[in-house]
Amino acid sequence: MSKRKNKSKKRHQGNANKGGGPNKGKAPRSGPPKKGKPPRHRGQKSVTAEVTCTGLTHEGKGIAQWKNEKLEVPHLLPGERAEVIISQKGKFTDVELKHVIEASKERVDPPCPYYYECGGCQLQHMSNATQADFKQQAINELMKPFAKPAPIFTMEHPYDYRNKSHTTYGMNHKRQVVGGLYEQNSHDIIDMDQCLIHDPKADDIANTIKEYMRKTKMQPYNEDTGHGFLRHVLIKVGKVSGEIMVVLVAASSEFKGKNNFVKTMRKGHPEITTMLLNVNKRDTSVVLGDQEKVLFGKGTITDTLCGLEFEISAKSFYQINPVQTEKLYGKAIEMAELSGKETVIDAYCGIGTIGLVASKKAGNVIGVELNKDAVKDAIRNSKRNGVTNARFYQGDAGKFMVDMAARGEKADVVIMDPPRSGSDEAFLSSVVKLKPEKVVYVSCNPETQARDLEYLTKNGYKVEGIQPVDMFPQTYHVETVAKLVRG
Ligand code: SAH
């Protein structure tokens, strides 16, 4: 543990000092924006103005008044005075920070040299304490009608946490292969060697693939012409097990030079335990296609979470920050107050993680999930852990609950963890009909959670506690878990 910490610290310092290290694509920019930076929107009407920041949006952008307009300025902090570039983009006003005139005490140098271009992180210019404060305030405000949220669970080392990474490959204007993340609001690839919130092992593998492509005929896919082979690489790392899955997402199932590629990767990275080819022929921003072929290994990885082993496939959802997930699940199970007799519904269960952790303290668990692969994983996972009191079903959680309510079935506790769009009325109204004593609502989008809490509190439930968890440090996203009781 301490070894890894030292390594990652070095990674960050290296970036801040060298301004990016070897970078063959776009020149990275480190530190806050400097004076004289050229406007991004050439040919568009743009003006430069001086503004003062008065607050933050929920996405962490600075709010500033300019003439009669309320501007949202990325990377600006409350109290700061700055020069900004304002451009009209059709109906939208695009604002870019040009130069901070008076900086806030809360401002820090973002350790990532790509920070201002990338957009994957939005809060690296804030200190850790300021990030925590920003997230806490946002949740307190949103949850005001329901209950006072507890202090947010922060992360001790808020970098290197992602166990899943996506790298996109392409060609720059010099016809050299580049690989990295997309630039903010665009499909231009920033050629990067590391992303400071990824697991460093994943970045090393993605870099080896880039080097391999530069030396061989393996071509990146071109979205405009439809030519080429490799679109993305998805890497999943078992943080505890050390197992690693590499998924090549290609535009065609015809993989020329496959044996040589697999041999090179296994030799250079013996830590890779399985490799797959996923074929995505569609013109889409969805990363994975339907067709999947195992190139070597068993096609899945295993990891340990909350003392249980989980098998994870390429397509199924698995929480991306396991350190914080253990805190989140711990709180969710505590909120469920299980005595060993209850029937617990784990809705939107993914690969069964929450339900299987809860099964140790419950009478029985019923899991429901839309994704077929995830349900298969959940069933395999219950067997792997010797759990005999959990059943998993594939289907829409709303419809499943409507059917359960229609059959007059009962549940004592509903644990729900819907996607960002939140739940729907079919689901929520069935919860009300099933009358569980408790509902534990885990959410990665507090805005839709607040909407759903409003429904439940208007229909017989009371919010008894809200716990924010920082699962996504450096970004504006926050996870929350709320406890509701009936009556
Ligand atoms: N509880 C799990 C997964 C949470 S993510 C965990 O902690 O790992 C949300 C899950 O909801 C995803 O697995 C997604 O596939 C699933 N999902 C999305 N829409 C759904 C629906 N309408 N019915 C059931 N599951 C759904």
Short mmCIF file of C-alpha atoms and ligand atoms in Angstrom, two decimals:
data_model
loop_
_atom_site.label_atom_id
_atom_site.label_comp_id
_atom_site.label_asym_id
_atom_site.label_seq_id
_atom_site.Cartn_x
_atom_site.Cartn_y
_atom_site.Cartn_z
CA MET A 1 0.00 0.00 0.00
CA SER A 2 2.64 2.52 1.07
CA LYS A 3 4.74 1.47 -1.90
CA ARG A 4 1.94 2.34 -4.31
CA LYS A 5 1.34 5.62 -2.62
CA ASN A 6 4.96 6.65 -3.06
CA LYS A 7 4.88 5.63 -6.66
CA SER A 8 1.78 7.66 -7.38
CA LYS A 9 3.11 10.69 -5.54
CA LYS A 10 6.13 10.58 -7.78
CA ARG A 11 3.84 10.34 -10.80
CA HIS A 12 2.08 13.53 -9.79
CA GLN A 13 5.20 15.50 -8.98
CA GLY A 14 6.74 14.38 -12.23
CA ASN A 15 3.83 15.82 -14.11
CA ALA A 16 3.65 19.11 -12.34
CA ASN A 17 7.33 19.81 -12.76
CA LYS A 18 7.99 18.56 -16.23
CA GLY A 19 4.74 19.68 -17.71
CA GLY A 20 3.83 16.34 -19.17
CA GLY A 21 6.94 14.35 -19.91
CA PRO A 22 7.25 12.72 -23.31
CA ASN A 23 4.22 13.81 -25.23
CA LYS A 24 4.14 13.42 -28.94
CA GLY A 25 0.71 14.84 -29.59
CA LYS A 26 -0.67 18.12 -28.41
CA ALA A 27 1.55 20.19 -26.15
CA PRO A 28 0.25 19.81 -22.62
CA ARG A 29 -0.37 22.82 -20.48
CA SER A 30 0.31 22.75 -16.74
CA GLY A 31 -0.75 25.21 -14.03
CA PRO A 32 -3.60 27.69 -14.27
CA PRO A 33 -4.25 29.35 -17.65
CA LYS A 34 -1.65 31.97 -18.52
CA LYS A 35 -2.07 35.41 -20.04
CA GLY A 36 -2.01 35.55 -23.82
CA LYS A 37 -3.55 32.13 -24.39
CA PRO A 38 -5.16 32.07 -27.85
CA PRO A 39 -8.94 31.77 -27.97
CA ARG A 40 -10.18 28.28 -28.75
CA HIS A 41 -12.86 29.30 -31.24
CA ARG A 42 -11.08 30.78 -34.16
CA GLY A 43 -13.37 32.47 -36.67
CA GLN A 44 -16.11 32.84 -34.07
CA LYS A 45 -17.10 36.13 -32.54
CA SER A 46 -15.50 36.33 -29.15
CA VAL A 47 -14.89 39.03 -26.57
CA THR A 48 -12.62 39.24 -23.57
CA ALA A 49 -14.11 40.47 -20.30
CA GLU A 50 -13.13 40.82 -16.68
CA VAL A 51 -15.43 39.08 -14.22
CA THR A 52 -15.65 38.17 -10.52
CA CYS A 53 -16.78 34.71 -9.44
CA THR A 54 -19.64 34.61 -6.96
CA GLY A 55 -20.35 30.89 -6.60
CA LEU A 56 -20.15 27.43 -8.18
CA THR A 57 -22.52 25.44 -10.37
CA HIS A 58 -23.17 21.79 -9.47
CA GLU A 59 -20.54 20.88 -12.08
CA GLY A 60 -17.92 22.97 -10.25
CA LYS A 61 -17.87 25.83 -12.77
CA GLY A 62 -17.51 29.39 -11.48
CA ILE A 63 -20.60 31.60 -11.66
CA ALA A 64 -20.01 35.20 -12.77
CA GLN A 65 -22.25 38.02 -13.91
CA TRP A 66 -21.39 39.76 -17.19
CA LYS A 67 -23.76 42.48 -18.43
CA ASN A 68 -27.14 40.77 -18.16
CA GLU A 69 -25.81 37.28 -18.49
CA LYS A 70 -24.96 34.66 -15.88
CA LEU A 71 -21.75 33.04 -17.06
CA GLU A 72 -20.46 29.59 -16.15
CA VAL A 73 -16.66 29.70 -16.19
CA PRO A 74 -14.75 26.41 -15.98
CA HIS A 75 -11.84 26.35 -13.50
CA LEU A 76 -12.80 29.58 -11.70
CA LEU A 77 -13.24 29.74 -7.93
CA PRO A 78 -15.49 31.93 -5.75
CA GLY A 79 -13.92 35.29 -4.95
CA GLU A 80 -11.54 35.14 -7.91
CA ARG A 81 -11.22 37.92 -10.46
CA ALA A 82 -10.33 36.80 -13.95
CA GLU A 83 -10.22 37.58 -17.64
CA VAL A 84 -12.50 35.31 -19.62
CA ILE A 85 -13.14 34.76 -23.31
CA ILE A 86 -16.81 34.72 -24.21
CA SER A 87 -17.87 33.24 -27.57
CA GLN A 88 -21.30 32.80 -29.02
CA LYS A 89 -21.81 29.27 -30.33
CA GLY A 90 -25.24 29.34 -31.95
CA LYS A 91 -27.66 29.67 -29.06
CA PHE A 92 -24.97 28.81 -26.49
CA THR A 93 -22.48 31.07 -24.82
CA ASP A 94 -19.11 29.39 -24.44
CA VAL A 95 -16.84 30.79 -21.75
CA GLU A 96 -13.17 30.06 -21.33
CA LEU A 97 -10.87 31.16 -18.51
CA LYS A 98 -8.03 33.20 -19.98
CA HIS A 99 -6.17 34.49 -16.96
CA VAL A 100 -6.75 34.57 -13.21
CA ILE A 101 -6.07 38.12 -11.99
CA GLU A 102 -6.67 37.51 -8.30
CA ALA A 103 -6.41 33.89 -7.21
CA SER A 104 -8.27 32.27 -4.32
CA LYS A 105 -6.41 30.64 -1.41
CA GLU A 106 -8.28 27.46 -2.30
CA ARG A 107 -6.62 27.24 -5.74
CA VAL A 108 -3.92 24.61 -6.28
CA ASP A 109 -1.83 23.70 -9.33
CA PRO A 110 -3.58 20.77 -11.02
CA PRO A 111 -1.07 17.90 -11.05
CA CYS A 112 -2.27 16.67 -14.45
CA PRO A 113 -0.70 18.46 -17.43
CA TYR A 114 -3.74 17.74 -19.61
CA TYR A 115 -6.26 19.04 -17.10
CA TYR A 116 -7.39 22.18 -18.93
CA GLU A 117 -7.92 20.40 -22.25
CA CYS A 118 -9.32 17.10 -21.14
CA GLY A 119 -12.48 17.81 -19.19
CA GLY A 120 -12.52 14.31 -17.65
CA CYS A 121 -11.74 15.95 -14.30
CA GLN A 122 -13.28 19.27 -13.34
CA LEU A 123 -11.93 19.97 -9.83
CA GLN A 124 -8.16 19.47 -9.94
CA HIS A 125 -7.65 23.23 -9.42
CA MET A 126 -9.31 22.90 -5.97
CA SER A 127 -7.52 21.60 -2.88
CA ASN A 128 -8.84 18.30 -1.47
CA ALA A 129 -10.54 20.12 1.40
CA THR A 130 -12.21 22.55 -1.03
CA GLN A 131 -13.45 19.67 -3.19
CA ALA A 132 -14.97 17.99 -0.13
CA ASP A 133 -16.56 21.25 0.93
CA PHE A 134 -17.96 21.89 -2.56
CA LYS A 135 -19.53 18.42 -2.72
CA GLN A 136 -20.89 18.66 0.81
CA GLN A 137 -22.52 22.04 0.15
CA ALA A 138 -24.06 20.81 -3.10
CA ILE A 139 -25.59 17.75 -1.38
CA ASN A 140 -26.74 19.78 1.66
CA GLU A 141 -28.54 22.18 -0.66
CA LEU A 142 -30.20 19.46 -2.77
CA MET A 143 -31.26 17.40 0.24
CA LYS A 144 -32.54 20.32 2.32
CA PRO A 145 -36.21 19.24 1.99
CA PHE A 146 -35.43 15.74 3.30
CA ALA A 147 -32.69 15.53 5.96
CA LYS A 148 -29.31 16.95 6.93
CA PRO A 149 -26.61 14.90 5.19
CA ALA A 150 -23.72 13.48 7.22
CA PRO A 151 -20.14 14.68 6.52
CA ILE A 152 -18.91 13.26 3.19
CA PHE A 153 -16.63 10.19 3.20
CA THR A 154 -13.49 11.49 1.49
CA MET A 155 -10.67 9.43 0.00
CA GLU A 156 -7.25 9.40 1.65
CA HIS A 157 -5.34 9.17 -1.64
CA PRO A 158 -7.70 10.69 -4.22
CA TYR A 159 -5.76 9.58 -7.34
CA ASP A 160 -5.06 6.27 -9.17
CA TYR A 161 -8.44 5.00 -8.04
CA ARG A 162 -10.19 3.98 -11.27
CA ASN A 163 -10.15 0.22 -11.83
CA LYS A 164 -11.50 0.70 -15.36
CA SER A 165 -10.02 2.82 -18.14
CA HIS A 166 -10.84 3.59 -21.77
CA THR A 167 -8.20 4.69 -24.21
CA THR A 168 -9.08 5.84 -27.70
CA TYR A 169 -6.59 5.54 -30.56
CA GLY A 170 -6.31 7.64 -33.69
CA MET A 171 -3.88 9.32 -36.04
CA ASN A 172 -2.59 12.89 -35.74
CA HIS A 173 -1.94 15.24 -38.67
CA LYS A 174 1.60 13.83 -39.01
CA ARG A 175 0.01 10.41 -39.48
CA GLN A 176 1.42 9.20 -36.20
CA VAL A 177 -0.65 6.99 -33.91
CA VAL A 178 -1.93 8.81 -30.84
CA GLY A 179 -3.83 7.42 -27.88
CA GLY A 180 -5.54 8.91 -24.88
CA LEU A 181 -8.81 10.57 -23.90
CA TYR A 182 -11.00 12.87 -25.95
CA GLU A 183 -10.55 16.60 -25.61
CA GLN A 184 -13.44 18.29 -23.84
CA ASN A 185 -16.60 18.54 -25.99
CA SER A 186 -14.86 17.08 -29.03
CA HIS A 187 -13.67 13.90 -30.70
CA ASP A 188 -10.05 15.10 -30.91
CA ILE A 189 -7.79 12.71 -29.03
CA ILE A 190 -5.32 14.15 -26.53
CA ASP A 191 -2.19 12.05 -26.86
CA MET A 192 -1.46 11.18 -23.24
CA ASP A 193 0.75 8.68 -21.46
CA GLN A 194 -1.10 8.76 -18.18
CA CYS A 195 -4.33 9.79 -16.55
CA LEU A 196 -3.80 10.44 -12.86
CA ILE A 197 -7.09 8.92 -11.77
CA HIS A 198 -6.49 5.66 -13.70
CA ASP A 199 -4.71 2.69 -12.22
CA PRO A 200 -1.08 3.23 -13.35
CA LYS A 201 -0.83 -0.40 -14.56
CA ALA A 202 -3.68 0.25 -17.01
CA ASP A 203 -1.89 3.28 -18.45
CA ASP A 204 1.33 1.28 -18.87
CA ILE A 205 -0.57 -1.33 -20.90
CA ALA A 206 -2.35 1.32 -23.02
CA ASN A 207 1.05 2.88 -23.78
CA THR A 208 2.53 -0.45 -24.84
CA ILE A 209 -0.38 -0.86 -27.27
CA LYS A 210 0.29 2.61 -28.69
CA GLU A 211 4.00 1.79 -29.14
CA TYR A 212 3.05 -1.52 -30.77
CA MET A 213 0.79 0.30 -33.24
CA ARG A 214 3.54 2.78 -34.06
CA LYS A 215 5.90 -0.09 -34.91
CA THR A 216 3.52 -2.38 -36.77
CA LYS A 217 0.72 -2.21 -39.32
CA MET A 218 -2.01 -2.26 -36.68
CA GLN A 219 -4.09 0.79 -37.61
CA PRO A 220 -6.35 2.92 -35.46
CA TYR A 221 -9.93 3.22 -36.69
CA ASN A 222 -10.85 6.49 -38.40
CA GLU A 223 -14.37 7.63 -37.50
CA ASP A 224 -14.66 9.82 -40.61
CA THR A 225 -13.46 7.41 -43.29
CA GLY A 226 -14.47 4.13 -41.60
CA HIS A 227 -10.99 2.72 -42.32
CA GLY A 228 -8.67 1.10 -39.81
CA PHE A 229 -9.01 -1.48 -37.05
CA LEU A 230 -8.62 -0.47 -33.39
CA ARG A 231 -11.18 1.93 -31.90
CA HIS A 232 -10.60 1.76 -28.16
CA VAL A 233 -8.99 -0.30 -25.46
CA LEU A 234 -10.89 -1.03 -22.27
CA ILE A 235 -8.82 -2.18 -19.30
CA LYS A 236 -10.24 -3.55 -16.05
CA VAL A 237 -7.98 -4.07 -13.06
CA GLY A 238 -8.80 -6.21 -10.02
CA LYS A 239 -7.31 -3.92 -7.41
CA VAL A 240 -7.09 -6.67 -4.77
CA SER A 241 -6.55 -9.73 -6.98
CA GLY A 242 -4.13 -8.00 -9.36
CA GLU A 243 -5.92 -9.68 -12.32
CA ILE A 244 -6.16 -7.54 -15.45
CA MET A 245 -8.53 -7.72 -18.43
CA VAL A 246 -7.67 -6.01 -21.70
CA VAL A 247 -10.46 -5.58 -24.25
CA LEU A 248 -9.57 -4.44 -27.75
CA VAL A 249 -12.59 -2.77 -29.29
CA ALA A 250 -12.16 -3.10 -33.03
CA ALA A 251 -14.16 -2.17 -36.10
CA SER A 252 -13.75 -5.62 -37.60
CA SER A 253 -13.50 -9.23 -36.43
CA GLU A 254 -10.60 -9.83 -38.82
CA PHE A 255 -7.57 -9.36 -36.58
CA LYS A 256 -4.43 -9.50 -38.72
CA GLY A 257 -1.29 -10.17 -36.69
CA LYS A 258 -3.34 -11.38 -33.73
CA ASN A 259 -0.82 -14.00 -32.56
CA ASN A 260 2.09 -11.58 -32.63
CA PHE A 261 0.11 -8.94 -30.75
CA VAL A 262 -1.04 -11.32 -28.03
CA LYS A 263 2.49 -12.71 -27.66
CA THR A 264 4.02 -9.22 -27.36
CA MET A 265 1.48 -8.09 -24.80
CA ARG A 266 1.81 -11.20 -22.64
CA LYS A 267 5.58 -10.95 -22.69
CA GLY A 268 5.64 -7.24 -21.83
CA HIS A 269 2.79 -7.44 -19.33
CA PRO A 270 2.56 -10.81 -17.59
CA GLU A 271 0.06 -9.17 -15.22
CA ILE A 272 -2.60 -9.36 -17.98
CA THR A 273 -4.70 -12.41 -17.13
CA THR A 274 -7.19 -12.25 -19.97
CA MET A 275 -7.60 -10.49 -23.28
CA LEU A 276 -10.69 -10.12 -25.48
CA LEU A 277 -11.62 -8.78 -28.87
CA ASN A 278 -14.88 -6.88 -28.96
CA VAL A 279 -16.25 -5.98 -32.37
CA ASN A 280 -18.09 -2.70 -32.70
CA LYS A 281 -18.97 -1.96 -36.33
CA ARG A 282 -21.55 0.67 -35.51
CA ASP A 283 -21.10 4.40 -35.93
CA THR A 284 -21.74 5.13 -32.28
CA SER A 285 -20.31 6.65 -29.14
CA VAL A 286 -21.17 3.44 -27.22
CA VAL A 287 -17.81 1.81 -26.60
CA LEU A 288 -18.60 -1.91 -26.69
CA GLY A 289 -20.26 -3.84 -29.51
CA ASP A 290 -22.19 -7.11 -29.16
CA GLN A 291 -19.66 -9.53 -30.64
CA GLU A 292 -16.98 -10.73 -28.25
CA LYS A 293 -14.13 -13.22 -28.62
CA VAL A 294 -11.68 -14.32 -25.94
CA LEU A 295 -8.08 -14.03 -27.18
CA PHE A 296 -6.62 -15.72 -24.12
CA GLY A 297 -7.48 -16.45 -20.49
CA LYS A 298 -10.98 -17.04 -19.18
CA GLY A 299 -12.60 -13.86 -20.50
CA THR A 300 -13.38 -12.48 -17.03
CA ILE A 301 -11.40 -11.24 -14.05
CA THR A 302 -12.03 -11.78 -10.36
CA ASP A 303 -11.72 -9.24 -7.58
CA THR A 304 -12.43 -9.10 -3.86
CA LEU A 305 -14.82 -6.53 -2.44
CA CYS A 306 -16.14 -6.45 1.15
CA GLY A 307 -14.58 -9.87 1.75
CA LEU A 308 -16.38 -11.55 -1.18
CA GLU A 309 -15.01 -12.61 -4.56
CA PHE A 310 -16.62 -11.23 -7.69
CA GLU A 311 -16.26 -12.35 -11.27
CA ILE A 312 -16.42 -9.42 -13.65
CA SER A 313 -17.00 -9.61 -17.40
CA ALA A 314 -16.19 -7.00 -20.05
CA LYS A 315 -19.69 -5.60 -20.31
CA SER A 316 -21.03 -5.77 -16.79
CA PHE A 317 -21.02 -2.86 -14.39
CA TYR A 318 -18.60 -2.92 -11.47
CA GLN A 319 -18.03 0.12 -9.24
CA ILE A 320 -14.93 1.94 -10.47
CA ASN A 321 -13.53 3.01 -7.08
CA PRO A 322 -13.38 -0.09 -4.85
CA VAL A 323 -11.82 1.69 -1.84
CA GLN A 324 -14.77 4.07 -1.57
CA THR A 325 -17.27 1.38 -2.63
CA GLU A 326 -16.48 -0.58 0.54
CA LYS A 327 -17.35 2.52 2.58
CA LEU A 328 -20.52 3.07 0.54
CA TYR A 329 -21.75 -0.53 0.79
CA GLY A 330 -20.83 -0.62 4.48
CA LYS A 331 -23.08 2.37 5.08
CA ALA A 332 -25.90 0.98 2.90
CA ILE A 333 -25.92 -2.33 4.82
CA GLU A 334 -25.80 -0.48 8.13
CA MET A 335 -28.80 1.61 7.04
CA ALA A 336 -30.73 -1.57 6.14
CA GLU A 337 -30.49 -2.69 9.82
CA LEU A 338 -30.78 -6.36 8.98
CA SER A 339 -31.49 -8.93 11.68
CA GLY A 340 -31.05 -12.09 9.62
CA LYS A 341 -34.72 -12.68 8.76
CA GLU A 342 -35.57 -10.06 6.16
CA THR A 343 -36.44 -10.42 2.50
CA VAL A 344 -34.23 -7.90 0.75
CA ILE A 345 -34.63 -6.70 -2.84
CA ASP A 346 -31.40 -5.61 -4.51
CA ALA A 347 -32.74 -3.59 -7.42
CA TYR A 348 -30.43 -2.52 -10.28
CA CYS A 349 -28.04 -5.09 -8.79
CA GLY A 350 -25.31 -5.23 -11.47
CA ILE A 351 -23.16 -8.30 -10.76
CA GLY A 352 -24.88 -8.75 -7.40
CA THR A 353 -22.35 -6.97 -5.21
CA ILE A 354 -24.65 -5.20 -2.71
CA GLY A 355 -27.11 -8.10 -2.50
CA LEU A 356 -24.41 -10.69 -1.88
CA VAL A 357 -22.80 -8.56 0.82
CA ALA A 358 -26.27 -8.11 2.39
CA SER A 359 -27.09 -11.85 2.09
CA LYS A 360 -24.88 -12.66 5.08
CA LYS A 361 -27.20 -10.65 7.31
CA ALA A 362 -30.56 -11.24 5.57
CA GLY A 363 -33.14 -14.04 5.34
CA ASN A 364 -33.06 -13.97 1.57
CA VAL A 365 -32.10 -11.65 -1.26
CA ILE A 366 -33.82 -11.07 -4.61
CA GLY A 367 -31.69 -9.25 -7.18
CA VAL A 368 -32.95 -7.72 -10.43
CA GLU A 369 -30.87 -6.29 -13.23
CA LEU A 370 -31.38 -5.43 -16.91
CA ASN A 371 -27.97 -6.42 -18.28
CA LYS A 372 -27.85 -10.16 -19.16
CA ASP A 373 -24.08 -10.51 -18.69
CA ALA A 374 -24.26 -8.86 -15.28
CA VAL A 375 -27.03 -11.25 -14.16
CA LYS A 376 -24.95 -14.25 -15.27
CA ASP A 377 -22.03 -12.83 -13.28
CA ALA A 378 -24.31 -12.31 -10.25
CA ILE A 379 -25.47 -15.96 -10.35
CA ARG A 380 -21.89 -17.18 -10.74
CA ASN A 381 -20.82 -14.87 -7.93
CA SER A 382 -23.37 -16.22 -5.49
CA LYS A 383 -22.15 -19.79 -6.19
CA ARG A 384 -18.50 -18.76 -5.93
CA ASN A 385 -19.13 -17.31 -2.47
CA GLY A 386 -21.30 -20.19 -1.27
CA VAL A 387 -24.36 -17.93 -0.94
CA THR A 388 -27.54 -20.00 -0.98
CA ASN A 389 -30.14 -17.38 -0.02
CA ALA A 390 -29.88 -15.07 -3.05
CA ARG A 391 -31.71 -15.27 -6.41
CA PHE A 392 -31.03 -13.05 -9.39
CA TYR A 393 -33.42 -12.18 -12.22
CA GLN A 394 -32.91 -10.45 -15.52
CA GLY A 395 -35.35 -7.69 -16.45
CA ASP A 396 -36.46 -4.13 -16.01
CA ALA A 397 -36.51 -3.33 -12.30
CA GLY A 398 -39.73 -1.28 -12.64
CA LYS A 399 -41.63 -4.10 -14.39
CA PHE A 400 -40.24 -6.69 -11.96
CA MET A 401 -41.53 -4.70 -8.99
CA VAL A 402 -44.94 -4.09 -10.63
CA ASP A 403 -45.29 -7.88 -11.14
CA MET A 404 -44.19 -8.57 -7.56
CA ALA A 405 -46.72 -6.09 -6.21
CA ALA A 406 -49.46 -7.59 -8.44
CA ARG A 407 -48.71 -11.07 -7.06
CA GLY A 408 -49.06 -9.63 -3.55
CA GLU A 409 -45.50 -10.54 -2.60
CA LYS A 410 -43.71 -8.90 0.32
CA ALA A 411 -40.30 -7.40 0.93
CA ASP A 412 -38.89 -5.98 4.14
CA VAL A 413 -36.07 -3.93 2.70
CA VAL A 414 -35.52 -2.54 -0.80
CA ILE A 415 -31.97 -1.57 -1.64
CA MET A 416 -31.92 0.31 -4.93
CA ASP A 417 -28.98 1.61 -6.96
CA PRO A 418 -30.33 2.91 -10.29
CA PRO A 419 -28.26 4.43 -13.12
CA ARG A 420 -27.75 8.20 -13.44
CA SER A 421 -31.26 8.73 -14.82
CA GLY A 422 -32.67 7.52 -11.49
CA SER A 423 -35.67 5.26 -11.02
CA ASP A 424 -39.10 5.50 -12.64
CA GLU A 425 -42.66 5.77 -11.48
CA ALA A 426 -43.40 2.09 -12.20
CA PHE A 427 -40.65 1.14 -9.78
CA LEU A 428 -41.38 3.76 -7.12
CA SER A 429 -45.13 3.21 -7.11
CA SER A 430 -44.54 -0.55 -6.72
CA VAL A 431 -42.21 0.12 -3.78
CA VAL A 432 -45.08 2.01 -2.18
CA LYS A 433 -47.41 -0.98 -2.83
CA LEU A 434 -44.91 -3.57 -1.53
CA LYS A 435 -44.57 -1.51 1.68
CA PRO A 436 -41.03 -2.44 2.73
CA GLU A 437 -40.16 -1.10 6.19
CA LYS A 438 -36.97 0.40 4.78
CA VAL A 439 -35.69 1.65 1.47
CA VAL A 440 -31.96 2.21 1.07
CA TYR A 441 -31.36 4.35 -2.00
CA VAL A 442 -27.82 4.40 -3.42
CA SER A 443 -27.30 6.95 -6.17
CA CYS A 444 -24.58 8.26 -8.48
CA ASN A 445 -26.72 11.27 -9.37
CA PRO A 446 -28.09 13.17 -6.38
CA GLU A 447 -30.37 15.29 -8.60
CA THR A 448 -32.43 12.34 -9.80
CA GLN A 449 -32.22 10.87 -6.31
CA ALA A 450 -33.73 14.06 -4.85
CA ARG A 451 -36.54 13.80 -7.44
CA ASP A 452 -37.23 10.18 -6.45
CA LEU A 453 -36.99 10.97 -2.72
CA GLU A 454 -39.68 13.56 -3.24
CA TYR A 455 -41.99 10.86 -4.67
CA LEU A 456 -41.27 8.44 -1.83
CA THR A 457 -41.65 11.07 0.91
CA LYS A 458 -45.01 12.12 -0.58
CA ASN A 459 -46.10 8.50 -0.50
CA GLY A 460 -45.51 7.41 3.05
CA TYR A 461 -41.73 7.33 3.53
CA LYS A 462 -39.47 9.50 5.66
CA VAL A 463 -35.77 10.14 5.02
CA GLU A 464 -33.78 9.24 8.13
CA GLY A 465 -30.24 9.74 6.95
CA ILE A 466 -28.13 10.71 3.94
CA GLN A 467 -24.47 9.82 3.51
CA PRO A 468 -22.46 11.42 0.69
CA VAL A 469 -19.41 9.44 -0.48
CA ASP A 470 -16.65 10.82 -2.68
CA MET A 471 -16.36 7.98 -5.18
CA PHE A 472 -15.01 10.16 -7.98
CA PRO A 473 -12.37 12.56 -6.60
CA GLN A 474 -11.21 15.33 -9.00
CA THR A 475 -14.58 15.23 -10.77
CA TYR A 476 -17.81 16.92 -9.72
CA HIS A 477 -19.63 13.60 -9.32
CA VAL A 478 -20.82 12.47 -5.87
CA GLU A 479 -22.39 9.22 -4.71
CA THR A 480 -25.02 9.33 -1.97
CA VAL A 481 -26.90 6.75 0.04
CA ALA A 482 -30.20 7.63 1.71
CA LYS A 483 -32.16 5.69 4.31
CA LEU A 484 -35.97 5.87 4.16
CA VAL A 485 -38.37 4.36 6.65
CA ARG A 486 -42.12 3.81 6.31
CA GLY A 487 -44.62 5.82 8.29
N1 SAH B 1 -25.72 -2.09 -7.66
C1 SAH B 1 -24.70 -2.36 -8.63
C2 SAH B 1 -24.92 -1.69 -9.98
C3 SAH B 1 -25.30 -0.25 -9.97
S1 SAH B 1 -25.21 0.58 -11.53
C4 SAH B 1 -23.34 -2.03 -8.07
O1 SAH B 1 -23.21 -1.37 -7.05
O2 SAH B 1 -22.34 -2.45 -8.67
C5 SAH B 1 -26.82 0.52 -12.13
C6 SAH B 1 -27.21 -0.80 -12.74
O3 SAH B 1 -28.55 -0.66 -13.17
C7 SAH B 1 -26.42 -1.23 -13.96
O4 SAH B 1 -25.91 -2.52 -13.75
C8 SAH B 1 -27.45 -1.23 -15.10
O5 SAH B 1 -27.24 -2.26 -16.04
C9 SAH B 1 -28.74 -1.45 -14.35
N2 SAH B 1 -29.98 -0.96 -14.98
C10 SAH B 1 -30.17 0.12 -15.76
N3 SAH B 1 -31.46 0.26 -16.07
C11 SAH B 1 -32.13 -0.75 -15.47
C12 SAH B 1 -33.50 -1.13 -15.42
N4 SAH B 1 -34.43 -0.44 -16.05
N5 SAH B 1 -33.81 -2.23 -14.69
C13 SAH B 1 -32.86 -2.95 -14.05
N6 SAH B 1 -31.56 -2.62 -14.07
C14 SAH B 1 -31.18 -1.55 -14.76
#
